[in-house]
Coordinates of C-alpha atoms in Angstrom, one line a residue:
X156 CA -166.9 43.4 14.3
X157 CA -168.8 46.5 13.3
X158 CA -168.3 49.7 15.4
X159 CA -171.4 51.9 15.5
X160 CA -171.8 55.4 16.9
X161 CA -175.3 56.4 18.0
X162 CA -175.8 60.2 18.1
X163 CA -178.8 61.5 20.1
X164 CA -178.6 65.1 19.1
X165 CA -180.6 68.3 19.5
X166 CA -181.1 70.0 16.1
X167 CA -182.0 73.5 15.2
X168 CA -185.0 73.8 12.9
X169 CA -184.1 75.8 9.8
X170 CA -180.4 76.1 10.6
X171 CA -179.3 73.6 7.9
X172 CA -175.7 74.9 7.9
X173 CA -175.3 74.6 11.6
X174 CA -176.9 71.2 11.7
X175 CA -174.7 69.9 8.9
X176 CA -171.6 71.3 10.6
X177 CA -172.6 69.4 13.7
X178 CA -173.2 66.2 11.7
X179 CA -169.8 66.5 10.0
X180 CA -168.0 67.2 13.2
X181 CA -169.4 64.1 14.9
X182 CA -168.9 61.9 11.8
X183 CA -165.3 63.0 11.5
X184 CA -164.6 62.2 15.1
X185 CA -166.4 58.9 14.8
X186 CA -164.1 57.9 12.0
X187 CA -161.1 58.6 14.2
X188 CA -162.6 56.4 16.8
X189 CA -162.8 53.6 14.3
X190 CA -166.6 53.7 13.6
X191 CA -168.0 51.8 10.6
X192 CA -171.5 53.3 11.0
X193 CA -172.9 56.5 12.4
X194 CA -176.6 56.8 13.1
X195 CA -178.2 60.2 13.3
X196 CA -181.9 60.8 14.0
X197 CA -184.9 62.0 12.0
X198 CA -184.8 65.5 10.6
X199 CA -181.1 65.7 11.4
X200 CA -180.3 68.0 8.5
X201 CA -183.2 70.4 8.8
X202 CA -184.5 70.1 12.4
X203 CA -188.1 69.0 13.1
X204 CA -190.7 70.8 11.0
X205 CA -194.2 71.4 12.4
X206 CA -195.4 72.9 9.1
X207 CA -194.1 73.7 5.7
X208 CA -191.2 76.1 5.8
X209 CA -192.0 79.7 4.8
X210 CA -189.1 80.1 2.3
X211 CA -189.6 76.6 1.0
X212 CA -187.6 76.7 -2.2
X213 CA -184.4 78.0 -0.7
X214 CA -184.9 75.7 2.3
X215 CA -185.1 72.5 0.3
X216 CA -182.1 73.5 -1.8
X217 CA -180.2 74.1 1.4
X218 CA -181.2 70.6 2.7
X219 CA -180.0 69.0 -0.6
X220 CA -176.8 70.9 -0.5
X221 CA -176.2 70.0 3.1
X222 CA -176.6 66.3 2.4
X223 CA -174.4 66.5 -0.7
X224 CA -171.7 68.4 1.3
X225 CA -171.9 65.8 4.1
X226 CA -171.6 62.9 1.6
X227 CA -168.6 64.6 -0.1
X228 CA -166.8 65.0 3.2
X229 CA -167.4 61.5 4.6
X230 CA -165.3 58.7 3.3
X231 CA -164.9 55.1 4.4
X232 CA -167.8 55.2 6.8
X233 CA -171.6 54.6 6.5
X234 CA -174.0 57.3 7.8
X235 CA -177.7 57.1 8.4
X236 CA -179.3 60.6 8.5
X237 CA -182.8 62.1 8.3
X238 CA -183.9 65.1 6.2
X239 CA -186.9 66.3 4.1
X240 CA -187.6 66.9 0.5
X241 CA -190.4 68.3 -1.7
X242 CA -192.3 65.4 -3.3
X243 CA -194.8 66.5 -6.0
X244 CA -195.6 69.6 -4.0
X245 CA -195.9 67.9 -0.6
X246 CA -193.3 67.7 2.1
X247 CA -191.8 64.2 2.7
X248 CA -189.6 63.0 5.4
X249 CA -186.6 61.0 4.1
X250 CA -184.0 58.7 5.7
X251 CA -180.8 58.5 3.8
X252 CA -177.7 56.2 3.8
X253 CA -174.4 57.7 2.9
X254 CA -172.2 54.8 1.8
X255 CA -168.5 54.4 2.4
X256 CA -167.9 55.4 -1.2
X257 CA -169.8 58.7 -0.7
X258 CA -173.0 57.7 -2.5
X259 CA -176.3 59.1 -1.2
X260 CA -178.9 56.4 -1.0
X261 CA -182.6 56.9 -0.1
X262 CA -183.8 54.3 2.4
X263 CA -187.3 55.4 3.5
X264 CA -189.6 58.2 2.3
X265 CA -192.9 59.0 4.0
X266 CA -195.3 62.0 4.0
X267 CA -194.5 64.5 6.7
X268 CA -197.0 65.7 9.3
X269 CA -198.8 62.3 9.7
X270 CA -199.5 60.8 13.1
X271 CA -199.8 57.2 11.8
X272 CA -196.9 56.2 9.7
X273 CA -196.7 53.2 7.5
X274 CA -194.5 50.2 8.4
X275 CA -191.9 50.7 5.7
X276 CA -188.7 48.8 6.3
X277 CA -185.3 49.2 4.6
X278 CA -182.9 46.2 4.7
X279 CA -179.3 46.6 3.8
X280 CA -175.8 45.2 4.7
X281 CA -173.0 47.1 6.5
X282 CA -169.7 45.4 7.1
X283 CA -171.2 42.0 6.8
X284 CA -174.2 42.7 9.1
X285 CA -177.8 42.5 8.0
X286 CA -179.4 45.7 9.0
X287 CA -183.1 46.6 9.1
X288 CA -184.4 50.2 9.5
X289 CA -187.9 51.3 10.5
X290 CA -189.5 54.5 11.8
X291 CA -191.5 54.8 15.0
X292 CA -195.2 54.3 14.1
X293 CA -196.6 57.0 16.4
X294 CA -195.6 59.5 19.1
X295 CA -197.0 57.3 21.8
X296 CA -194.5 55.4 23.8
X297 CA -196.6 52.3 24.0
X298 CA -196.6 51.9 20.2
X299 CA -193.1 53.1 19.6
X300 CA -191.8 49.7 18.5
X301 CA -192.9 48.1 15.2
X302 CA -195.0 45.1 15.2
X303 CA -192.9 42.0 15.3
X304 CA -194.4 40.8 12.0
X305 CA -192.8 43.8 10.2
X306 CA -189.3 42.9 11.5
X307 CA -187.4 40.8 9.0
X308 CA -186.1 37.4 10.3
X309 CA -182.4 36.8 10.8
X310 CA -181.5 40.5 11.3
X311 CA -178.3 41.3 13.0
X312 CA -179.2 44.9 13.8
X313 CA -182.7 46.5 13.9
X314 CA -182.7 50.3 14.0
X315 CA -185.9 52.2 15.0
X316 CA -185.7 55.9 14.5
X317 CA -188.2 57.4 17.0
X318 CA -189.9 60.7 17.9
X319 CA -191.4 59.9 21.3
X320 CA -192.4 62.7 23.7
X321 CA -193.0 60.1 26.4
X322 CA -190.8 58.2 28.8
X323 CA -189.7 56.0 26.1
X324 CA -186.7 54.2 27.7
X325 CA -188.8 53.0 30.7
X326 CA -191.7 52.1 28.5
X327 CA -189.8 50.3 25.8
X328 CA -188.1 48.1 28.4
X329 CA -191.4 46.6 29.3
X330 CA -193.3 46.8 26.0
X331 CA -192.4 44.1 23.6
X332 CA -188.7 44.4 23.4
X333 CA -188.0 40.7 24.1
X334 CA -190.5 39.9 21.3
X335 CA -188.7 42.2 18.8
X336 CA -185.2 41.1 19.8
X337 CA -186.2 37.5 19.2
X338 CA -185.9 38.4 15.5
X339 CA -182.8 40.5 15.8
X340 CA -179.5 40.3 17.7
X341 CA -179.4 44.0 18.6
X342 CA -182.2 46.7 18.7
X343 CA -181.3 50.4 18.6
X344 CA -184.1 52.8 19.4
X345 CA -182.8 56.3 18.6
X346 CA -185.1 58.9 19.9
X347 CA -185.2 62.6 19.2
X348 CA -184.2 65.1 21.9
X349 CA -184.9 68.8 22.3
X350 CA -187.6 71.4 22.2
X351 CA -189.2 72.3 18.9
X352 CA -191.8 74.9 19.8
X353 CA -194.9 72.7 20.7
X354 CA -193.0 69.4 20.6
X355 CA -190.5 68.3 23.3
X356 CA -188.6 65.1 22.9
X357 CA -187.0 63.5 25.9
X358 CA -184.1 61.5 24.4
X359 CA -183.5 58.4 26.5
X360 CA -182.6 56.2 23.5
X361 CA -182.1 52.5 24.2
X362 CA -180.0 49.7 22.9
X363 CA -181.2 46.1 23.6
X364 CA -178.9 43.2 22.9
X365 CA -179.0 39.5 23.8
X366 CA -177.7 39.8 27.3
X367 CA -177.8 43.5 28.1
X368 CA -179.6 46.8 27.6
X369 CA -178.0 50.3 27.5
X370 CA -179.6 53.7 27.7
X371 CA -178.6 57.1 26.5
X372 CA -179.4 60.2 28.7
X373 CA -182.7 61.9 29.1
X374 CA -183.1 65.6 28.2
X375 CA -179.7 66.2 26.6
X376 CA -177.5 65.2 23.8
X377 CA -175.6 61.9 24.2
X378 CA -173.6 59.4 22.2
X379 CA -172.7 55.8 22.5
X380 CA -170.2 53.6 20.8
X381 CA -171.2 50.0 20.2
X382 CA -169.1 47.1 19.1
X383 CA -171.3 44.6 17.2
X384 CA -170.5 41.1 16.2
X385 CA -172.7 38.3 15.1
X386 CA -172.9 37.1 18.7
X387 CA -172.9 40.0 21.1
X388 CA -173.0 43.8 21.5
X389 CA -170.8 45.8 23.9
X390 CA -171.0 49.5 24.6
X391 CA -168.2 51.9 25.5
X392 CA -168.0 55.6 26.2
X393 CA -166.6 58.2 23.9
X394 CA -166.0 62.0 23.9
X395 CA -166.7 64.2 20.9
X396 CA -166.3 68.0 20.7
X397 CA -169.0 70.0 18.9
X398 CA -168.5 73.6 17.7
X399 CA -170.6 76.2 19.4
X400 CA -172.1 77.4 16.1
X401 CA -173.8 74.1 15.7
X402 CA -174.9 73.5 19.3
X403 CA -178.3 74.0 20.9
X404 CA -176.9 74.2 24.4
X405 CA -177.5 77.5 26.2
X406 CA -174.2 79.3 25.9
X407 CA -171.5 80.3 23.4
X408 CA -168.7 77.8 24.1
X409 CA -167.7 74.7 22.2
X410 CA -168.7 71.7 24.2
X411 CA -168.1 67.9 24.5
X412 CA -170.6 65.1 24.4
X413 CA -169.1 62.9 27.0
X414 CA -171.1 59.9 28.3
X415 CA -169.0 59.3 31.5
X416 CA -171.0 56.2 32.3
X417 CA -172.8 53.6 30.3
X418 CA -175.7 52.1 32.2
X419 CA -176.1 48.3 31.8
X420 CA -179.4 46.5 32.3
X421 CA -179.8 42.7 32.7
X422 CA -182.6 41.6 30.4
X423 CA -183.7 38.8 32.7
X424 CA -185.3 41.3 35.2
X425 CA -184.8 44.8 33.6
X426 CA -183.3 46.1 36.9
X427 CA -180.5 48.7 37.1
X428 CA -177.0 47.7 38.1
X429 CA -175.9 50.2 40.7
X430 CA -175.2 53.3 38.4
X431 CA -173.4 56.3 39.6
X432 CA -175.5 59.1 41.0
X433 CA -175.2 61.3 37.9
X434 CA -176.4 58.4 35.8
X435 CA -179.5 57.9 37.9
X436 CA -180.3 61.6 37.6
X437 CA -180.0 61.3 33.9
X438 CA -182.3 58.3 33.5
X439 CA -184.9 58.1 36.2
X440 CA -187.8 60.5 36.8
X441 CA -191.2 60.7 38.4
X442 CA -194.2 61.9 36.4
X443 CA -193.9 65.4 37.8
X444 CA -190.2 65.5 37.2
X445 CA -190.7 64.4 33.6
X446 CA -193.1 67.2 33.0
X447 CA -190.9 69.7 34.7
X448 CA -187.8 68.6 32.8
X449 CA -189.8 68.8 29.5
X450 CA -190.8 72.4 30.3
X451 CA -187.2 73.3 31.1
X452 CA -186.0 72.0 27.8
X453 CA -188.8 73.6 25.8
X454 CA -188.1 77.1 27.3
X455 CA -184.3 76.8 27.0
X456 CA -184.4 75.6 23.3
X457 CA -187.1 78.1 22.3
X458 CA -185.0 81.0 23.7
X459 CA -181.8 79.8 22.2
X460 CA -183.1 78.7 18.8
X461 CA -184.9 82.0 18.3
X462 CA -181.8 84.0 19.3
X463 CA -183.2 85.7 22.4
X464 CA -180.8 86.9 25.1
X465 CA -183.0 85.6 28.0
X466 CA -186.5 85.9 29.3
X467 CA -188.8 88.5 30.8
X468 CA -192.2 87.9 32.5
X469 CA -194.6 89.5 34.9
X470 CA -194.3 88.1 38.4
X471 CA -197.7 88.8 40.0
X472 CA -197.3 87.0 43.3
X473 CA -199.5 84.2 42.1
X474 CA -198.6 80.6 41.6
X475 CA -198.6 80.5 37.7
X476 CA -196.0 83.2 37.2
X477 CA -194.0 81.8 40.1
X478 CA -193.8 78.4 38.4
X479 CA -192.8 80.0 35.0
X480 CA -190.1 82.0 36.7
X481 CA -188.8 78.9 38.5
X482 CA -188.7 76.7 35.4
X483 CA -187.1 79.5 33.4
X484 CA -184.4 80.1 36.0
X485 CA -183.7 76.4 36.1
X486 CA -183.5 76.3 32.4
X487 CA -181.3 79.3 31.5
X488 CA -179.9 80.7 34.8
X489 CA -180.9 83.5 37.1
X490 CA -178.7 86.0 35.3
X491 CA -180.8 85.7 32.2
X492 CA -184.3 86.2 33.8
X493 CA -185.9 89.6 34.6
X494 CA -189.3 89.8 36.2
X495 CA -191.6 92.8 36.8
X496 CA -194.4 93.5 39.3
X497 CA -196.7 96.1 37.8
X498 CA -199.2 97.0 40.6
X499 CA -202.4 99.1 40.6
X500 CA -204.7 100.1 43.4
X501 CA -206.2 96.6 43.3
X502 CA -202.8 94.8 43.9
X503 CA -202.5 93.6 47.5
X504 CA -199.5 94.3 49.6
X505 CA -199.1 90.6 50.1
X506 CA -198.8 89.9 46.4
X507 CA -196.1 92.6 46.0
X508 CA -194.2 91.0 48.9
X509 CA -194.7 87.4 47.7
X510 CA -193.4 88.3 44.2
X511 CA -190.3 90.0 45.7
X512 CA -189.7 87.0 48.0
X513 CA -190.0 84.6 45.1
X514 CA -187.6 86.6 43.0
X515 CA -185.1 86.8 45.8
X516 CA -185.2 83.0 46.4
X517 CA -184.6 82.4 42.7
X518 CA -181.9 85.1 42.6
X519 CA -183.4 86.8 39.5
X520 CA -183.6 90.5 38.7
X521 CA -187.0 91.9 39.8
X522 CA -188.4 95.4 39.3
X523 CA -191.6 97.0 40.8
X524 CA -193.2 99.8 38.7
X525 CA -196.7 101.1 39.5
X526 CA -199.0 101.4 36.5
X527 CA -201.7 103.2 38.5
X528 CA -201.0 106.6 36.8
X529 CA -201.2 105.0 33.3
X530 CA -204.4 103.1 34.3
X531 CA -206.0 106.4 35.5
X532 CA -205.1 108.2 32.3
X533 CA -206.6 105.4 30.2
X534 CA -209.8 105.2 32.1
X535 CA -210.2 109.1 32.1
X536 CA -209.7 109.1 28.3
X537 CA -212.3 106.5 27.8
X538 CA -214.7 107.6 30.5
X539 CA -217.3 109.3 28.2
X540 CA -217.3 106.4 25.7
X541 CA -217.5 103.8 28.4
X542 CA -220.3 105.6 30.2
X543 CA -222.3 105.9 27.0
X544 CA -221.9 102.2 26.4
X545 CA -222.9 101.4 30.0
X546 CA -219.9 99.1 30.2
X547 CA -219.3 96.8 33.1
X548 CA -216.2 96.6 35.3
X549 CA -214.7 94.0 33.0
X550 CA -213.5 96.9 30.7
X551 CA -211.4 98.4 33.5
X552 CA -210.1 95.0 34.5
X553 CA -208.9 94.3 31.0
X554 CA -207.3 97.8 30.6
X555 CA -205.0 96.9 33.5
X556 CA -204.0 93.7 32.0
X557 CA -203.4 95.3 28.6
X558 CA -201.2 98.0 30.1
X559 CA -199.1 95.3 31.7
X560 CA -198.9 93.5 28.3
X561 CA -197.8 96.7 26.6
X562 CA -195.2 97.4 29.2
X563 CA -193.7 93.9 29.1
X564 CA -193.7 93.8 25.3
X565 CA -191.8 97.1 25.3
X566 CA -189.2 95.7 27.7
X567 CA -188.9 92.6 25.4
X568 CA -188.4 94.8 22.3
X569 CA -185.8 96.9 24.0
X570 CA -183.7 94.1 25.6
X571 CA -184.1 91.2 23.2
X572 CA -185.6 89.2 26.1
X573 CA -188.4 86.7 25.2
X574 CA -191.7 87.6 26.9
X575 CA -193.2 84.5 28.5
X576 CA -197.0 84.3 28.9
X577 CA -197.9 82.7 32.2
X578 CA -201.5 81.5 31.6
X579 CA -202.3 77.8 32.3
X580 CA -204.5 75.4 30.3
X581 CA -207.5 75.8 32.6
X582 CA -207.6 79.5 32.2
X583 CA -206.9 79.4 28.4
X584 CA -209.6 76.9 27.7
X585 CA -212.3 78.8 29.7
X586 CA -211.3 82.2 28.4
X587 CA -210.2 83.4 31.9
X588 CA -207.6 85.7 30.3
X589 CA -207.3 89.1 28.6
X590 CA -206.6 89.0 24.9
X591 CA -203.6 91.3 24.2
X592 CA -203.1 91.5 28.0
X593 CA -201.8 88.6 30.0
X594 CA -201.8 86.6 26.8
X595 CA -199.0 88.8 25.4
X596 CA -195.7 86.9 24.8
X597 CA -193.9 84.8 22.3
X598 CA -194.1 81.6 24.2
X599 CA -196.6 80.1 26.7
X600 CA -194.8 77.4 28.8
X601 CA -197.9 76.4 30.8
X602 CA -200.2 76.1 27.7
X603 CA -200.8 72.4 28.3
X604 CA -200.7 72.4 32.1
X605 CA -203.9 72.4 34.0
X606 CA -204.1 74.6 37.1
X607 CA -204.1 71.6 39.5
X608 CA -201.0 70.3 37.8
X609 CA -199.4 73.8 38.4
X610 CA -199.7 73.2 42.2
X611 CA -198.2 69.7 41.8
X612 CA -195.2 71.0 39.9
X613 CA -194.5 73.8 42.3
X614 CA -194.7 71.4 45.3
X615 CA -192.4 69.0 43.5
X616 CA -189.9 71.7 42.6
X617 CA -189.8 73.0 46.2
X618 CA -188.6 69.6 47.3
X619 CA -186.4 68.7 44.4
X620 CA -183.6 70.1 42.2
X621 CA -184.1 69.1 38.6
X622 CA -181.5 67.4 36.5
X623 CA -179.5 69.9 34.6
X624 CA -180.9 72.8 36.6
X625 CA -179.0 76.1 36.8
X626 CA -180.7 76.9 40.1
X627 CA -179.4 74.6 42.9
X628 CA -181.9 75.6 45.5
X629 CA -185.0 74.2 47.3
X630 CA -188.1 75.9 48.5
X631 CA -188.0 78.5 45.8
X632 CA -191.7 79.3 45.8
X633 CA -192.9 80.8 49.1
X634 CA -195.7 78.9 50.9
X635 CA -197.8 82.1 51.0
X636 CA -197.9 81.9 47.1
X637 CA -199.1 78.3 47.2
X638 CA -201.7 78.8 50.0
X639 CA -203.4 82.0 48.8
X640 CA -206.7 81.8 46.9
X641 CA -206.1 82.4 43.2
X642 CA -206.9 85.9 42.1
X643 CA -206.3 88.1 39.1
X644 CA -206.5 91.2 41.4
X645 CA -208.1 93.4 38.8
X646 CA -210.8 94.5 41.3
X647 CA -211.0 94.5 45.1
X648 CA -211.6 91.2 46.8
X649 CA -211.6 89.3 43.5
X650 CA -211.2 85.5 43.4
X651 CA -210.9 83.2 40.4
X652 CA -213.8 81.2 41.8
X653 CA -216.1 84.2 41.5
X654 CA -216.2 83.3 37.8
X655 CA -215.0 79.6 37.6
X656 CA -215.8 76.4 39.5
X657 CA -213.2 75.2 42.0
X658 CA -210.1 74.2 40.0
X659 CA -210.1 70.6 41.1
X660 CA -213.7 70.2 39.7
X661 CA -213.0 72.4 36.7
X662 CA -210.0 70.5 35.6
X663 CA -211.7 67.2 36.0
X664 CA -214.6 68.4 33.8
X665 CA -212.2 69.9 31.2
X666 CA -210.3 66.6 31.0
X667 CA -213.5 64.6 30.5
X668 CA -215.0 67.0 27.9
X669 CA -211.8 67.7 25.9
X670 CA -209.2 65.1 26.6
X671 CA -211.5 62.1 26.9
X672 CA -214.2 63.6 24.6
X673 CA -217.2 62.6 26.7
X674 CA -220.6 64.1 26.0
X675 CA -222.1 66.5 28.6
X676 CA -224.3 63.6 29.7
X677 CA -221.3 61.4 30.2
X678 CA -219.6 64.0 32.3
X679 CA -222.7 64.4 34.5
X680 CA -222.7 60.6 35.0
X681 CA -219.2 61.0 36.5
X682 CA -220.6 63.0 39.4
X683 CA -221.0 66.6 38.2
X684 CA -224.2 68.7 38.1
X685 CA -225.8 69.6 34.8
X686 CA -225.5 73.3 35.7
X687 CA -221.7 73.2 36.2
X688 CA -221.1 71.1 33.1
X689 CA -223.2 73.5 31.1
X690 CA -221.2 76.4 32.5
X691 CA -217.9 74.9 31.5
X692 CA -219.1 74.1 28.0
X693 CA -220.4 77.6 27.6
X694 CA -217.1 79.1 28.8
X695 CA -215.1 76.9 26.4
X696 CA -217.3 77.7 23.4
X697 CA -217.4 81.4 24.0
X698 CA -213.6 81.7 24.3
X699 CA -212.5 79.6 21.3
X700 CA -211.6 82.7 19.3
X701 CA -209.2 83.8 22.0
X702 CA -207.6 80.4 22.4
X703 CA -206.7 80.5 18.7
X704 CA -204.6 83.6 19.3
X705 CA -202.6 82.4 22.3
X706 CA -198.8 82.2 21.9
X707 CA -197.4 78.8 21.1
X708 CA -196.3 76.5 23.9
X709 CA -195.0 73.0 24.6
X710 CA -197.2 70.0 24.7
X711 CA -195.9 67.9 27.6
X712 CA -197.2 64.7 29.1

């Protein structure tokens, strides 16, 4: 029998020392539990990289030292672990095997930053079992598993190291698993978990054996112990303590990865076998919940991994900032969120009250400070210049937004709170934003969320408490915020639709033009007028220079 520990962990990009400390802590505990093999995910030593590291030389040296130190500390156990190295001037992703006699063996090497990965397969023996290792081919869940022709015959254990941002556990259960497991007795799909700036990984790793399937949790670190023989695979829970210096959890305490339940699935019909309530919460999710949970994880990890104390944002009384405030409170707790309402003469009384009510429901700190005097001072100072240029009211509108951005950035600088930009994808694509105004911030959580999806997420959250939420309340966004016509309130009686098409039509056109890459003629054939399609195309083209300067944000599905 071979005892294998699967570690679905959240790594910290660039924190090689902390990651290595976590790997050693878990490997050491696994050895005490009688493990023969420990499987870590991709980029375990270095954390996921989205581009070449800035201080590349020192970084690669640290990665090599971390691997060497880990190999030197591990004895009598095999460890699969991912890292990177510099290969002829280019970054490569590498999967290593640390052998029981402390040797470091390279299993797979591929170029980093490629969406389509080659079907490289490493085959080796561990404790008498024939093991095959492959990497997930793309980030898409429906192509996560390798083609069956690439899986060697007569394999006891097939390990697929993944990086799916989709609902991989649910998808994999229906997409080819029986075909793959016909060539192997046990399949382990180990997915990444955690937020890495624009990438968010859901976890939900899966183990499929002859008579059963087991899942690891979504949205958090999890471990599983497997007892493998030539005939069957059984899973059992385990508890491992991880030092706080190595954790990505929001907080400063040591913590335990404790899978209290191991969910078993019968392969004959892929139906759940009456799990505990907490297990159902950890595994199942609707489309809106999945998106919401991804945004929570993205915000929490970005704040923690960049050493911020919490978050600050402008709460305008509109639905976008209300959603960002809600997600952030769910992610890091009300005590770590501070919002500001910064009104001028154009701000309606209802917006001031709506923002206050939303903050009270969330339990977050909220401050109202008028910027009218500052706005008047700026416009007076610029009056002669603006008059000479015959400028339109847009200049005064943008001044208000930029004063707010300046104020919030000052708060961020003075408190070590991350400023969150609250713009949504519809606004960003069409340029309905003020550069260096409402685009100010270090992170833009709604960057990939269309306006219509914003409403869907708010309505979902008002009726549901997310898994792992730190805000156990319902109806946190007032109905008045949801029902009011969208407005930037930078002039009297202003509405978004003075400038933009109705959001339901705008979002459909944007999806067709940008996501599905249809021509203008193709979009018109879908039921839109040529005039409105021309308008949307014009708005997108005109504002591309602004889009390239927006803060980073998570890509969620």
